[in-house]
């Protein structure tokens, strides 16, 4: 397991050279918040990393409910029965294995590995703007309908889940990256993802941390470039009015 530390943020990575999967420990005064639960094999290393920091994990925040972000959840919950699990209301349905769309959503199928056997149920359903310790929950749909990013208000770190990727170059979720196309393949709605990337850029993060790829410091320029590239590829500005909303009646 590769470990990278940036003040209150610790990134843990499996398969860094091949198929990097990241989770993050965010340090608070008395406790730790885990962002994402990676793949099952990461459970032990996550617990060990918390032990070496010397604080208990009291919360698990999930950016979204894809398999490679919730894989160790049941194992961790078994080891840490008091831990509270947080996910957006929308992605809590994915966590329960339900891929169906909700009224008004772009009519494109939810993609990617949606868990079939996760037993853990969330304790808290997150809304845009909720505060969890030092973290601000920011709704960032597109990769999945209920994706969330977390913004550490202390240092302006952005933990963006799969709303962006940095592996193979910084890209907005849904944009094809030849060296690491998997997040694009698993993305639900590209235009929604682009809107979310603009919203995340506007937070002016000092550091970008994602589900797949290395941490990027001072990401302003690369995020801006990734957004421009997505705009060009999607043709036009890709604003909400351009959604093709089917008539469901
Ligand atoms: Zn994903």
JSON list of C-alpha atoms and ligand atoms in Angstrom, two decimals:
[
{"chain": "A", "resi": 1, "resn": "UNK", "atom": "CA", "xyz": [0.00, 0.00, 0.00]},
{"chain": "A", "resi": 2, "resn": "UNK", "atom": "CA", "xyz": [1.43, 3.36, -0.98]},
{"chain": "A", "resi": 3, "resn": "UNK", "atom": "CA", "xyz": [0.92, 6.14, 1.57]},
{"chain": "A", "resi": 4, "resn": "UNK", "atom": "CA", "xyz": [1.18, 9.86, 0.76]},
{"chain": "A", "resi": 5, "resn": "UNK", "atom": "CA", "xyz": [0.62, 12.53, 3.42]},
{"chain": "A", "resi": 6, "resn": "UNK", "atom": "CA", "xyz": [-0.36, 16.18, 2.97]},
{"chain": "A", "resi": 7, "resn": "UNK", "atom": "CA", "xyz": [-0.89, 17.79, 6.38]},
{"chain": "A", "resi": 8, "resn": "UNK", "atom": "CA", "xyz": [-4.32, 16.51, 7.54]},
{"chain": "A", "resi": 9, "resn": "UNK", "atom": "CA", "xyz": [-4.83, 14.32, 4.48]},
{"chain": "A", "resi": 10, "resn": "UNK", "atom": "CA", "xyz": [-3.44, 10.80, 4.03]},
{"chain": "A", "resi": 11, "resn": "UNK", "atom": "CA", "xyz": [-3.84, 9.05, 0.70]},
{"chain": "A", "resi": 12, "resn": "UNK", "atom": "CA", "xyz": [-3.69, 5.24, 0.65]},
{"chain": "A", "resi": 13, "resn": "UNK", "atom": "CA", "xyz": [-3.27, 3.57, -2.74]},
{"chain": "A", "resi": 14, "resn": "UNK", "atom": "CA", "xyz": [-3.33, -0.01, -3.99]},
{"chain": "A", "resi": 15, "resn": "UNK", "atom": "CA", "xyz": [-1.87, -0.93, -7.39]},
{"chain": "A", "resi": 16, "resn": "UNK", "atom": "CA", "xyz": [-0.39, 2.57, -7.88]},
{"chain": "A", "resi": 17, "resn": "UNK", "atom": "CA", "xyz": [1.42, 1.56, -11.07]},
{"chain": "A", "resi": 18, "resn": "UNK", "atom": "CA", "xyz": [-1.38, -0.39, -12.68]},
{"chain": "A", "resi": 19, "resn": "UNK", "atom": "CA", "xyz": [-4.92, 0.36, -11.55]},
{"chain": "A", "resi": 20, "resn": "UNK", "atom": "CA", "xyz": [-4.61, 2.88, -8.73]},
{"chain": "A", "resi": 21, "resn": "UNK", "atom": "CA", "xyz": [-7.45, 2.88, -6.23]},
{"chain": "A", "resi": 22, "resn": "UNK", "atom": "CA", "xyz": [-7.26, 5.58, -3.57]},
{"chain": "A", "resi": 23, "resn": "UNK", "atom": "CA", "xyz": [-8.93, 6.12, -0.22]},
{"chain": "A", "resi": 24, "resn": "UNK", "atom": "CA", "xyz": [-8.27, 9.03, 2.11]},
{"chain": "A", "resi": 25, "resn": "UNK", "atom": "CA", "xyz": [-7.99, 9.56, 5.84]},
{"chain": "A", "resi": 26, "resn": "UNK", "atom": "CA", "xyz": [-8.82, 13.09, 6.93]},
{"chain": "A", "resi": 27, "resn": "UNK", "atom": "CA", "xyz": [-7.45, 13.99, 10.33]},
{"chain": "A", "resi": 28, "resn": "UNK", "atom": "CA", "xyz": [-9.57, 15.93, 12.80]},
{"chain": "A", "resi": 29, "resn": "UNK", "atom": "CA", "xyz": [-8.53, 16.92, 16.30]},
{"chain": "A", "resi": 30, "resn": "UNK", "atom": "CA", "xyz": [-9.69, 13.72, 17.99]},
{"chain": "A", "resi": 31, "resn": "UNK", "atom": "CA", "xyz": [-10.65, 11.42, 15.17]},
{"chain": "A", "resi": 32, "resn": "UNK", "atom": "CA", "xyz": [-10.32, 10.36, 11.56]},
{"chain": "A", "resi": 33, "resn": "UNK", "atom": "CA", "xyz": [-12.77, 10.44, 8.69]},
{"chain": "A", "resi": 34, "resn": "UNK", "atom": "CA", "xyz": [-12.26, 7.85, 5.97]},
{"chain": "A", "resi": 35, "resn": "UNK", "atom": "CA", "xyz": [-13.28, 8.93, 2.49]},
{"chain": "A", "resi": 36, "resn": "UNK", "atom": "CA", "xyz": [-14.22, 5.90, 0.39]},
{"chain": "A", "resi": 37, "resn": "UNK", "atom": "CA", "xyz": [-13.65, 2.27, 1.22]},
{"chain": "A", "resi": 38, "resn": "UNK", "atom": "CA", "xyz": [-11.69, 1.11, -1.84]},
{"chain": "A", "resi": 39, "resn": "UNK", "atom": "CA", "xyz": [-11.53, -2.59, -2.59]},
{"chain": "A", "resi": 40, "resn": "UNK", "atom": "CA", "xyz": [-11.81, -5.41, 0.00]},
{"chain": "A", "resi": 41, "resn": "UNK", "atom": "CA", "xyz": [-8.06, -6.03, 0.23]},
{"chain": "A", "resi": 42, "resn": "UNK", "atom": "CA", "xyz": [-7.53, -2.47, 1.55]},
{"chain": "A", "resi": 43, "resn": "UNK", "atom": "CA", "xyz": [-9.38, -2.97, 4.85]},
{"chain": "A", "resi": 44, "resn": "UNK", "atom": "CA", "xyz": [-6.36, -4.08, 6.86]},
{"chain": "A", "resi": 45, "resn": "UNK", "atom": "CA", "xyz": [-4.07, -1.34, 5.55]},
{"chain": "A", "resi": 46, "resn": "UNK", "atom": "CA", "xyz": [-6.71, 1.31, 6.28]},
{"chain": "A", "resi": 47, "resn": "UNK", "atom": "CA", "xyz": [-6.97, 0.12, 9.90]},
{"chain": "A", "resi": 48, "resn": "UNK", "atom": "CA", "xyz": [-3.17, 0.02, 10.20]},
{"chain": "A", "resi": 49, "resn": "UNK", "atom": "CA", "xyz": [-2.80, 3.52, 8.80]},
{"chain": "A", "resi": 50, "resn": "UNK", "atom": "CA", "xyz": [-5.34, 4.83, 11.32]},
{"chain": "A", "resi": 51, "resn": "UNK", "atom": "CA", "xyz": [-3.45, 3.09, 14.10]},
{"chain": "A", "resi": 52, "resn": "UNK", "atom": "CA", "xyz": [-0.17, 4.67, 13.07]},
{"chain": "A", "resi": 53, "resn": "UNK", "atom": "CA", "xyz": [-1.78, 8.12, 13.02]},
{"chain": "A", "resi": 54, "resn": "UNK", "atom": "CA", "xyz": [-3.09, 7.28, 16.49]},
{"chain": "A", "resi": 55, "resn": "UNK", "atom": "CA", "xyz": [-6.72, 8.34, 16.15]},
{"chain": "A", "resi": 56, "resn": "UNK", "atom": "CA", "xyz": [-9.89, 6.30, 15.67]},
{"chain": "A", "resi": 57, "resn": "UNK", "atom": "CA", "xyz": [-11.89, 6.24, 12.44]},
{"chain": "A", "resi": 58, "resn": "UNK", "atom": "CA", "xyz": [-15.34, 7.46, 13.46]},
{"chain": "A", "resi": 59, "resn": "UNK", "atom": "CA", "xyz": [-16.85, 8.21, 10.05]},
{"chain": "A", "resi": 60, "resn": "UNK", "atom": "CA", "xyz": [-16.80, 6.74, 6.57]},
{"chain": "A", "resi": 61, "resn": "UNK", "atom": "CA", "xyz": [-17.85, 9.12, 3.80]},
{"chain": "A", "resi": 62, "resn": "UNK", "atom": "CA", "xyz": [-18.57, 7.61, 0.41]},
{"chain": "A", "resi": 63, "resn": "UNK", "atom": "CA", "xyz": [-18.13, 9.75, -2.71]},
{"chain": "A", "resi": 64, "resn": "UNK", "atom": "CA", "xyz": [-20.28, 7.30, -4.66]},
{"chain": "A", "resi": 65, "resn": "UNK", "atom": "CA", "xyz": [-21.43, 3.70, -4.58]},
{"chain": "A", "resi": 66, "resn": "UNK", "atom": "CA", "xyz": [-19.26, 2.02, -7.21]},
{"chain": "A", "resi": 67, "resn": "UNK", "atom": "CA", "xyz": [-17.66, -1.31, -6.23]},
{"chain": "A", "resi": 68, "resn": "UNK", "atom": "CA", "xyz": [-14.12, 0.07, -6.12]},
{"chain": "A", "resi": 69, "resn": "UNK", "atom": "CA", "xyz": [-15.18, 2.75, -3.60]},
{"chain": "A", "resi": 70, "resn": "UNK", "atom": "CA", "xyz": [-17.22, 0.61, -1.21]},
{"chain": "A", "resi": 71, "resn": "UNK", "atom": "CA", "xyz": [-15.32, -2.71, -1.39]},
{"chain": "A", "resi": 72, "resn": "UNK", "atom": "CA", "xyz": [-13.92, -2.76, 2.15]},
{"chain": "A", "resi": 73, "resn": "UNK", "atom": "CA", "xyz": [-17.03, -1.21, 3.72]},
{"chain": "A", "resi": 74, "resn": "UNK", "atom": "CA", "xyz": [-18.49, -4.37, 5.27]},
{"chain": "A", "resi": 75, "resn": "UNK", "atom": "CA", "xyz": [-15.10, -5.48, 6.63]},
{"chain": "A", "resi": 76, "resn": "UNK", "atom": "CA", "xyz": [-14.44, -2.06, 8.16]},
{"chain": "A", "resi": 77, "resn": "UNK", "atom": "CA", "xyz": [-17.92, -1.86, 9.64]},
{"chain": "A", "resi": 78, "resn": "UNK", "atom": "CA", "xyz": [-17.37, -5.29, 11.23]},
{"chain": "A", "resi": 79, "resn": "UNK", "atom": "CA", "xyz": [-14.10, -4.09, 12.80]},
{"chain": "A", "resi": 80, "resn": "UNK", "atom": "CA", "xyz": [-15.46, -0.66, 13.73]},
{"chain": "A", "resi": 81, "resn": "UNK", "atom": "CA", "xyz": [-19.11, -1.21, 14.67]},
{"chain": "A", "resi": 82, "resn": "UNK", "atom": "CA", "xyz": [-19.57, 2.36, 15.95]},
{"chain": "A", "resi": 83, "resn": "UNK", "atom": "CA", "xyz": [-18.39, 4.00, 12.74]},
{"chain": "A", "resi": 84, "resn": "UNK", "atom": "CA", "xyz": [-21.03, 6.13, 11.02]},
{"chain": "A", "resi": 85, "resn": "UNK", "atom": "CA", "xyz": [-21.42, 5.73, 7.27]},
{"chain": "A", "resi": 86, "resn": "UNK", "atom": "CA", "xyz": [-22.38, 8.69, 5.07]},
{"chain": "A", "resi": 87, "resn": "UNK", "atom": "CA", "xyz": [-23.48, 8.79, 1.42]},
{"chain": "A", "resi": 88, "resn": "UNK", "atom": "CA", "xyz": [-25.77, 10.98, -0.65]},
{"chain": "A", "resi": 89, "resn": "UNK", "atom": "CA", "xyz": [-29.43, 10.03, -0.59]},
{"chain": "A", "resi": 90, "resn": "UNK", "atom": "CA", "xyz": [-29.29, 9.43, -4.35]},
{"chain": "A", "resi": 91, "resn": "UNK", "atom": "CA", "xyz": [-26.32, 7.06, -4.27]},
{"chain": "A", "resi": 92, "resn": "UNK", "atom": "CA", "xyz": [-27.68, 5.21, -1.24]},
{"chain": "A", "resi": 93, "resn": "UNK", "atom": "CA", "xyz": [-30.01, 3.59, -3.77]},
{"chain": "A", "resi": 94, "resn": "UNK", "atom": "CA", "xyz": [-27.00, 2.45, -5.81]},
{"chain": "A", "resi": 95, "resn": "UNK", "atom": "CA", "xyz": [-25.39, 1.15, -2.64]},
{"chain": "A", "resi": 96, "resn": "UNK", "atom": "CA", "xyz": [-28.47, -1.03, -2.21]},
{"chain": "A", "resi": 97, "resn": "UNK", "atom": "CA", "xyz": [-28.05, -2.32, -5.78]},
{"chain": "A", "resi": 98, "resn": "UNK", "atom": "CA", "xyz": [-30.81, -0.21, -7.37]},
{"chain": "A", "resi": 99, "resn": "UNK", "atom": "CA", "xyz": [-29.78, 1.25, -10.74]},
{"chain": "A", "resi": 100, "resn": "UNK", "atom": "CA", "xyz": [-33.14, 2.70, -11.71]},
{"chain": "A", "resi": 101, "resn": "UNK", "atom": "CA", "xyz": [-33.31, 6.39, -12.65]},
{"chain": "A", "resi": 102, "resn": "UNK", "atom": "CA", "xyz": [-35.38, 9.02, -10.92]},
{"chain": "A", "resi": 103, "resn": "UNK", "atom": "CA", "xyz": [-37.87, 11.33, -12.64]},
{"chain": "A", "resi": 104, "resn": "UNK", "atom": "CA", "xyz": [-36.18, 14.27, -14.38]},
{"chain": "A", "resi": 105, "resn": "UNK", "atom": "CA", "xyz": [-32.75, 12.64, -14.61]},
{"chain": "A", "resi": 106, "resn": "UNK", "atom": "CA", "xyz": [-30.98, 12.41, -17.99]},
{"chain": "A", "resi": 107, "resn": "UNK", "atom": "CA", "xyz": [-32.17, 9.19, -19.54]},
{"chain": "A", "resi": 108, "resn": "UNK", "atom": "CA", "xyz": [-28.90, 7.34, -19.79]},
{"chain": "A", "resi": 109, "resn": "UNK", "atom": "CA", "xyz": [-28.12, 4.14, -17.90]},
{"chain": "A", "resi": 110, "resn": "UNK", "atom": "CA", "xyz": [-26.15, 4.14, -14.67]},
{"chain": "A", "resi": 111, "resn": "UNK", "atom": "CA", "xyz": [-22.83, 2.53, -15.55]},
{"chain": "A", "resi": 112, "resn": "UNK", "atom": "CA", "xyz": [-20.01, 0.89, -13.66]},
{"chain": "A", "resi": 113, "resn": "UNK", "atom": "CA", "xyz": [-19.94, -1.77, -10.99]},
{"chain": "A", "resi": 114, "resn": "UNK", "atom": "CA", "xyz": [-22.87, -1.28, -8.65]},
{"chain": "A", "resi": 115, "resn": "UNK", "atom": "CA", "xyz": [-22.58, -3.40, -5.51]},
{"chain": "A", "resi": 116, "resn": "UNK", "atom": "CA", "xyz": [-24.71, -6.50, -5.28]},
{"chain": "A", "resi": 117, "resn": "UNK", "atom": "CA", "xyz": [-23.84, -7.74, -1.82]},
{"chain": "A", "resi": 118, "resn": "UNK", "atom": "CA", "xyz": [-22.89, -4.82, 0.41]},
{"chain": "A", "resi": 119, "resn": "UNK", "atom": "CA", "xyz": [-24.70, -5.32, 3.72]},
{"chain": "A", "resi": 120, "resn": "UNK", "atom": "CA", "xyz": [-23.77, -2.04, 5.40]},
{"chain": "A", "resi": 121, "resn": "UNK", "atom": "CA", "xyz": [-26.52, 0.56, 5.34]},
{"chain": "A", "resi": 122, "resn": "UNK", "atom": "CA", "xyz": [-25.73, 4.27, 5.63]},
{"chain": "A", "resi": 123, "resn": "UNK", "atom": "CA", "xyz": [-26.37, 6.06, 8.92]},
{"chain": "A", "resi": 124, "resn": "UNK", "atom": "CA", "xyz": [-26.52, 9.53, 7.37]},
{"chain": "A", "resi": 125, "resn": "UNK", "atom": "CA", "xyz": [-27.82, 10.61, 3.96]},
{"chain": "A", "resi": 126, "resn": "UNK", "atom": "CA", "xyz": [-25.83, 13.62, 2.82]},
{"chain": "A", "resi": 127, "resn": "UNK", "atom": "CA", "xyz": [-27.15, 16.76, 1.15]},
{"chain": "A", "resi": 128, "resn": "UNK", "atom": "CA", "xyz": [-25.26, 19.39, -0.78]},
{"chain": "A", "resi": 129, "resn": "UNK", "atom": "CA", "xyz": [-23.76, 21.86, 1.69]},
{"chain": "A", "resi": 130, "resn": "UNK", "atom": "CA", "xyz": [-23.72, 19.57, 4.72]},
{"chain": "A", "resi": 131, "resn": "UNK", "atom": "CA", "xyz": [-20.76, 19.92, 7.05]},
{"chain": "A", "resi": 132, "resn": "UNK", "atom": "CA", "xyz": [-19.06, 16.81, 8.40]},
{"chain": "A", "resi": 133, "resn": "UNK", "atom": "CA", "xyz": [-16.22, 17.81, 10.70]},
{"chain": "A", "resi": 134, "resn": "UNK", "atom": "CA", "xyz": [-13.92, 20.02, 8.63]},
{"chain": "A", "resi": 135, "resn": "UNK", "atom": "CA", "xyz": [-15.41, 18.77, 5.39]},
{"chain": "A", "resi": 136, "resn": "UNK", "atom": "CA", "xyz": [-18.07, 20.42, 3.28]},
{"chain": "A", "resi": 137, "resn": "UNK", "atom": "CA", "xyz": [-20.15, 17.98, 1.25]},
{"chain": "A", "resi": 138, "resn": "UNK", "atom": "CA", "xyz": [-20.51, 19.18, -2.33]},
{"chain": "A", "resi": 139, "resn": "UNK", "atom": "CA", "xyz": [-22.95, 17.47, -4.63]},
{"chain": "A", "resi": 140, "resn": "UNK", "atom": "CA", "xyz": [-21.07, 16.59, -7.85]},
{"chain": "A", "resi": 141, "resn": "UNK", "atom": "CA", "xyz": [-23.29, 14.32, -9.94]},
{"chain": "A", "resi": 142, "resn": "UNK", "atom": "CA", "xyz": [-22.36, 12.94, -13.36]},
{"chain": "A", "resi": 143, "resn": "UNK", "atom": "CA", "xyz": [-20.09, 9.99, -12.73]},
{"chain": "A", "resi": 144, "resn": "UNK", "atom": "CA", "xyz": [-23.03, 8.57, -10.80]},
{"chain": "A", "resi": 145, "resn": "UNK", "atom": "CA", "xyz": [-26.33, 10.41, -10.21]},
{"chain": "A", "resi": 146, "resn": "UNK", "atom": "CA", "xyz": [-25.49, 11.01, -6.54]},
{"chain": "A", "resi": 147, "resn": "UNK", "atom": "CA", "xyz": [-21.72, 11.54, -6.58]},
{"chain": "A", "resi": 148, "resn": "UNK", "atom": "CA", "xyz": [-20.35, 13.83, -3.88]},
{"chain": "A", "resi": 149, "resn": "UNK", "atom": "CA", "xyz": [-17.06, 15.62, -3.39]},
{"chain": "A", "resi": 150, "resn": "UNK", "atom": "CA", "xyz": [-15.65, 16.79, -0.07]},
{"chain": "A", "resi": 151, "resn": "UNK", "atom": "CA", "xyz": [-13.90, 20.08, 0.50]},
{"chain": "A", "resi": 152, "resn": "UNK", "atom": "CA", "xyz": [-11.63, 20.49, 3.51]},
{"chain": "A", "resi": 153, "resn": "UNK", "atom": "CA", "xyz": [-12.27, 24.07, 4.60]},
{"chain": "A", "resi": 154, "resn": "UNK", "atom": "CA", "xyz": [-9.01, 24.27, 6.57]},
{"chain": "A", "resi": 155, "resn": "UNK", "atom": "CA", "xyz": [-6.63, 23.97, 3.61]},
{"chain": "A", "resi": 156, "resn": "UNK", "atom": "CA", "xyz": [-9.04, 24.10, 0.67]},
{"chain": "A", "resi": 157, "resn": "UNK", "atom": "CA", "xyz": [-8.29, 20.52, -0.28]},
{"chain": "A", "resi": 158, "resn": "UNK", "atom": "CA", "xyz": [-10.78, 18.96, -2.64]},
{"chain": "A", "resi": 159, "resn": "UNK", "atom": "CA", "xyz": [-11.41, 15.22, -2.45]},
{"chain": "A", "resi": 160, "resn": "UNK", "atom": "CA", "xyz": [-13.41, 14.70, -5.60]},
{"chain": "A", "resi": 161, "resn": "UNK", "atom": "CA", "xyz": [-13.99, 10.95, -5.87]},
{"chain": "A", "resi": 162, "resn": "UNK", "atom": "CA", "xyz": [-14.43, 10.12, -9.56]},
{"chain": "A", "resi": 163, "resn": "UNK", "atom": "CA", "xyz": [-15.83, 13.52, -10.56]},
{"chain": "A", "resi": 164, "resn": "UNK", "atom": "CA", "xyz": [-12.36, 13.99, -12.00]},
{"chain": "A", "resi": 165, "resn": "UNK", "atom": "CA", "xyz": [-9.44, 11.66, -12.55]},
{"chain": "A", "resi": 166, "resn": "UNK", "atom": "CA", "xyz": [-5.73, 12.43, -12.52]},
{"chain": "A", "resi": 167, "resn": "UNK", "atom": "CA", "xyz": [-4.41, 9.05, -13.74]},
{"chain": "A", "resi": 168, "resn": "UNK", "atom": "CA", "xyz": [-3.26, 9.37, -17.35]},
{"chain": "A", "resi": 169, "resn": "UNK", "atom": "CA", "xyz": [-3.78, 13.16, -17.21]},
{"chain": "A", "resi": 170, "resn": "UNK", "atom": "CA", "xyz": [-6.35, 15.30, -15.43]},
{"chain": "A", "resi": 171, "resn": "UNK", "atom": "CA", "xyz": [-9.78, 14.78, -16.96]},
{"chain": "A", "resi": 172, "resn": "UNK", "atom": "CA", "xyz": [-13.41, 15.45, -16.20]},
{"chain": "A", "resi": 173, "resn": "UNK", "atom": "CA", "xyz": [-15.37, 12.29, -15.48]},
{"chain": "A", "resi": 174, "resn": "UNK", "atom": "CA", "xyz": [-16.69, 10.72, -18.67]},
{"chain": "A", "resi": 175, "resn": "UNK", "atom": "CA", "xyz": [-13.91, 12.01, -20.92]},
{"chain": "A", "resi": 176, "resn": "UNK", "atom": "CA", "xyz": [-11.93, 9.25, -22.56]},
{"chain": "A", "resi": 177, "resn": "UNK", "atom": "CA", "xyz": [-8.35, 8.98, -21.29]},
{"chain": "A", "resi": 178, "resn": "UNK", "atom": "CA", "xyz": [-6.51, 6.36, -23.37]},
{"chain": "A", "resi": 179, "resn": "UNK", "atom": "CA", "xyz": [-4.07, 5.46, -20.58]},
{"chain": "A", "resi": 180, "resn": "UNK", "atom": "CA", "xyz": [-6.83, 4.96, -18.02]},
{"chain": "A", "resi": 181, "resn": "UNK", "atom": "CA", "xyz": [-10.28, 4.78, -19.62]},
{"chain": "A", "resi": 182, "resn": "UNK", "atom": "CA", "xyz": [-12.05, 2.98, -16.76]},
{"chain": "A", "resi": 183, "resn": "UNK", "atom": "CA", "xyz": [-13.63, 5.97, -14.99]},
{"chain": "A", "resi": 184, "resn": "UNK", "atom": "CA", "xyz": [-14.99, 7.18, -18.34]},
{"chain": "A", "resi": 185, "resn": "UNK", "atom": "CA", "xyz": [-16.46, 3.76, -19.03]},
{"chain": "A", "resi": 186, "resn": "UNK", "atom": "CA", "xyz": [-18.20, 3.86, -15.66]},
{"chain": "A", "resi": 187, "resn": "UNK", "atom": "CA", "xyz": [-19.63, 7.38, -16.04]},
{"chain": "A", "resi": 188, "resn": "UNK", "atom": "CA", "xyz": [-23.37, 7.93, -16.16]},
{"chain": "A", "resi": 189, "resn": "UNK", "atom": "CA", "xyz": [-23.87, 11.39, -17.73]},
{"chain": "A", "resi": 190, "resn": "UNK", "atom": "CA", "xyz": [-21.00, 13.42, -19.26]},
{"chain": "A", "resi": 191, "resn": "UNK", "atom": "CA", "xyz": [-22.77, 16.77, -19.40]},
{"chain": "A", "resi": 192, "resn": "UNK", "atom": "CA", "xyz": [-23.82, 16.56, -15.79]},
{"chain": "A", "resi": 193, "resn": "UNK", "atom": "CA", "xyz": [-20.23, 15.62, -14.94]},
{"chain": "A", "resi": 194, "resn": "UNK", "atom": "CA", "xyz": [-18.98, 18.71, -16.78]},
{"chain": "A", "resi": 195, "resn": "UNK", "atom": "CA", "xyz": [-21.35, 20.99, -14.85]},
{"chain": "A", "resi": 196, "resn": "UNK", "atom": "CA", "xyz": [-20.11, 19.44, -11.62]},
{"chain": "A", "resi": 197, "resn": "UNK", "atom": "CA", "xyz": [-16.46, 19.94, -12.62]},
{"chain": "A", "resi": 198, "resn": "UNK", "atom": "CA", "xyz": [-17.18, 23.64, -13.15]},
{"chain": "A", "resi": 199, "resn": "UNK", "atom": "CA", "xyz": [-18.79, 23.81, -9.73]},
{"chain": "A", "resi": 200, "resn": "UNK", "atom": "CA", "xyz": [-15.75, 22.13, -8.14]},
{"chain": "A", "resi": 201, "resn": "UNK", "atom": "CA", "xyz": [-13.34, 24.41, -9.99]},
{"chain": "A", "resi": 202, "resn": "UNK", "atom": "CA", "xyz": [-15.20, 27.41, -8.56]},
{"chain": "A", "resi": 203, "resn": "UNK", "atom": "CA", "xyz": [-14.26, 26.24, -5.05]},
{"chain": "A", "resi": 204, "resn": "UNK", "atom": "CA", "xyz": [-10.70, 27.21, -5.98]},
{"chain": "A", "resi": 205, "resn": "UNK", "atom": "CA", "xyz": [-9.05, 24.17, -4.38]},
{"chain": "A", "resi": 206, "resn": "UNK", "atom": "CA", "xyz": [-5.40, 24.27, -3.40]},
{"chain": "A", "resi": 207, "resn": "UNK", "atom": "CA", "xyz": [-5.13, 20.50, -3.87]},
{"chain": "A", "resi": 208, "resn": "UNK", "atom": "CA", "xyz": [-7.03, 17.95, -5.91]},
{"chain": "A", "resi": 209, "resn": "UNK", "atom": "CA", "xyz": [-7.35, 14.39, -4.62]},
{"chain": "A", "resi": 210, "resn": "UNK", "atom": "CA", "xyz": [-9.34, 11.83, -6.62]},
{"chain": "A", "resi": 211, "resn": "UNK", "atom": "CA", "xyz": [-10.28, 8.16, -6.63]},
{"chain": "A", "resi": 212, "resn": "UNK", "atom": "CA", "xyz": [-7.84, 7.19, -9.37]},
{"chain": "A", "resi": 213, "resn": "UNK", "atom": "CA", "xyz": [-4.49, 8.94, -9.77]},
{"chain": "A", "resi": 214, "resn": "UNK", "atom": "CA", "xyz": [-2.00, 11.03, -7.87]},
{"chain": "A", "resi": 215, "resn": "UNK", "atom": "CA", "xyz": [-2.69, 14.11, -5.79]},
{"chain": "A", "resi": 216, "resn": "UNK", "atom": "CA", "xyz": [-2.29, 17.35, -7.75]},
{"chain": "A", "resi": 217, "resn": "UNK", "atom": "CA", "xyz": [-1.29, 20.52, -5.90]},
{"chain": "A", "resi": 218, "resn": "UNK", "atom": "CA", "xyz": [-2.38, 23.93, -7.16]},
{"chain": "A", "resi": 219, "resn": "UNK", "atom": "CA", "xyz": [-4.72, 22.27, -9.66]},
{"chain": "A", "resi": 220, "resn": "UNK", "atom": "CA", "xyz": [-6.31, 25.45, -11.02]},
{"chain": "A", "resi": 221, "resn": "UNK", "atom": "CA", "xyz": [-4.66, 25.33, -14.42]},
{"chain": "A", "resi": 222, "resn": "UNK", "atom": "CA", "xyz": [-5.05, 21.60, -15.06]},
{"chain": "A", "resi": 223, "resn": "UNK", "atom": "CA", "xyz": [-8.68, 21.61, -13.92]},
{"chain": "A", "resi": 224, "resn": "UNK", "atom": "CA", "xyz": [-9.39, 24.53, -16.19]},
{"chain": "A", "resi": 225, "resn": "UNK", "atom": "CA", "xyz": [-7.73, 22.79, -19.12]},
{"chain": "A", "resi": 226, "resn": "UNK", "atom": "CA", "xyz": [-9.67, 19.56, -18.43]},
{"chain": "A", "resi": 227, "resn": "UNK", "atom": "CA", "xyz": [-12.94, 21.49, -18.37]},
{"chain": "A", "resi": 228, "resn": "UNK", "atom": "CA", "xyz": [-12.16, 23.28, -21.66]},
{"chain": "A", "resi": 229, "resn": "UNK", "atom": "CA", "xyz": [-11.28, 19.95, -23.24]},
{"chain": "A", "resi": 230, "resn": "UNK", "atom": "CA", "xyz": [-14.55, 18.38, -22.08]},
{"chain": "A", "resi": 231, "resn": "UNK", "atom": "CA", "xyz": [-16.48, 21.39, -23.41]},
{"chain": "A", "resi": 232, "resn": "UNK", "atom": "CA", "xyz": [-14.88, 21.02, -26.83]},
{"chain": "A", "resi": 233, "resn": "UNK", "atom": "CA", "xyz": [-15.45, 17.28, -26.97]},
{"chain": "A", "resi": 234, "resn": "UNK", "atom": "CA", "xyz": [-19.06, 17.59, -25.88]},
{"chain": "A", "resi": 235, "resn": "UNK", "atom": "CA", "xyz": [-19.65, 20.40, -28.37]},
{"chain": "A", "resi": 236, "resn": "UNK", "atom": "CA", "xyz": [-20.78, 23.73, -27.04]},
{"chain": "A", "resi": 237, "resn": "UNK", "atom": "CA", "xyz": [-20.90, 24.72, -23.43]},
{"chain": "A", "resi": 238, "resn": "UNK", "atom": "CA", "xyz": [-22.74, 21.64, -22.26]},
{"chain": "A", "resi": 239, "resn": "UNK", "atom": "CA", "xyz": [-24.99, 23.57, -19.93]},
{"chain": "A", "resi": 240, "resn": "UNK", "atom": "CA", "xyz": [-28.06, 22.09, -18.29]},
{"chain": "A", "resi": 241, "resn": "UNK", "atom": "CA", "xyz": [-30.38, 23.41, -21.00]},
{"chain": "A", "resi": 242, "resn": "UNK", "atom": "CA", "xyz": [-28.71, 21.10, -23.49]},
{"chain": "A", "resi": 243, "resn": "UNK", "atom": "CA", "xyz": [-29.84, 17.96, -21.73]},
{"chain": "A", "resi": 244, "resn": "UNK", "atom": "CA", "xyz": [-32.05, 15.85, -23.89]},
{"chain": "A", "resi": 245, "resn": "UNK", "atom": "CA", "xyz": [-34.86, 15.30, -21.46]},
{"chain": "A", "resi": 246, "resn": "UNK", "atom": "CA", "xyz": [-37.17, 12.63, -22.76]},
{"chain": "A", "resi": 247, "resn": "UNK", "atom": "CA", "xyz": [-40.88, 13.07, -22.45]},
{"chain": "A", "resi": 248, "resn": "UNK", "atom": "CA", "xyz": [-41.79, 10.42, -19.93]},
{"chain": "A", "resi": 249, "resn": "UNK", "atom": "CA", "xyz": [-45.52, 10.89, -20.04]},
{"chain": "B", "resi": 1, "resn": "LIG", "atom": "ZN1", "xyz": [-16.61, 5.26, -9.90]}
]
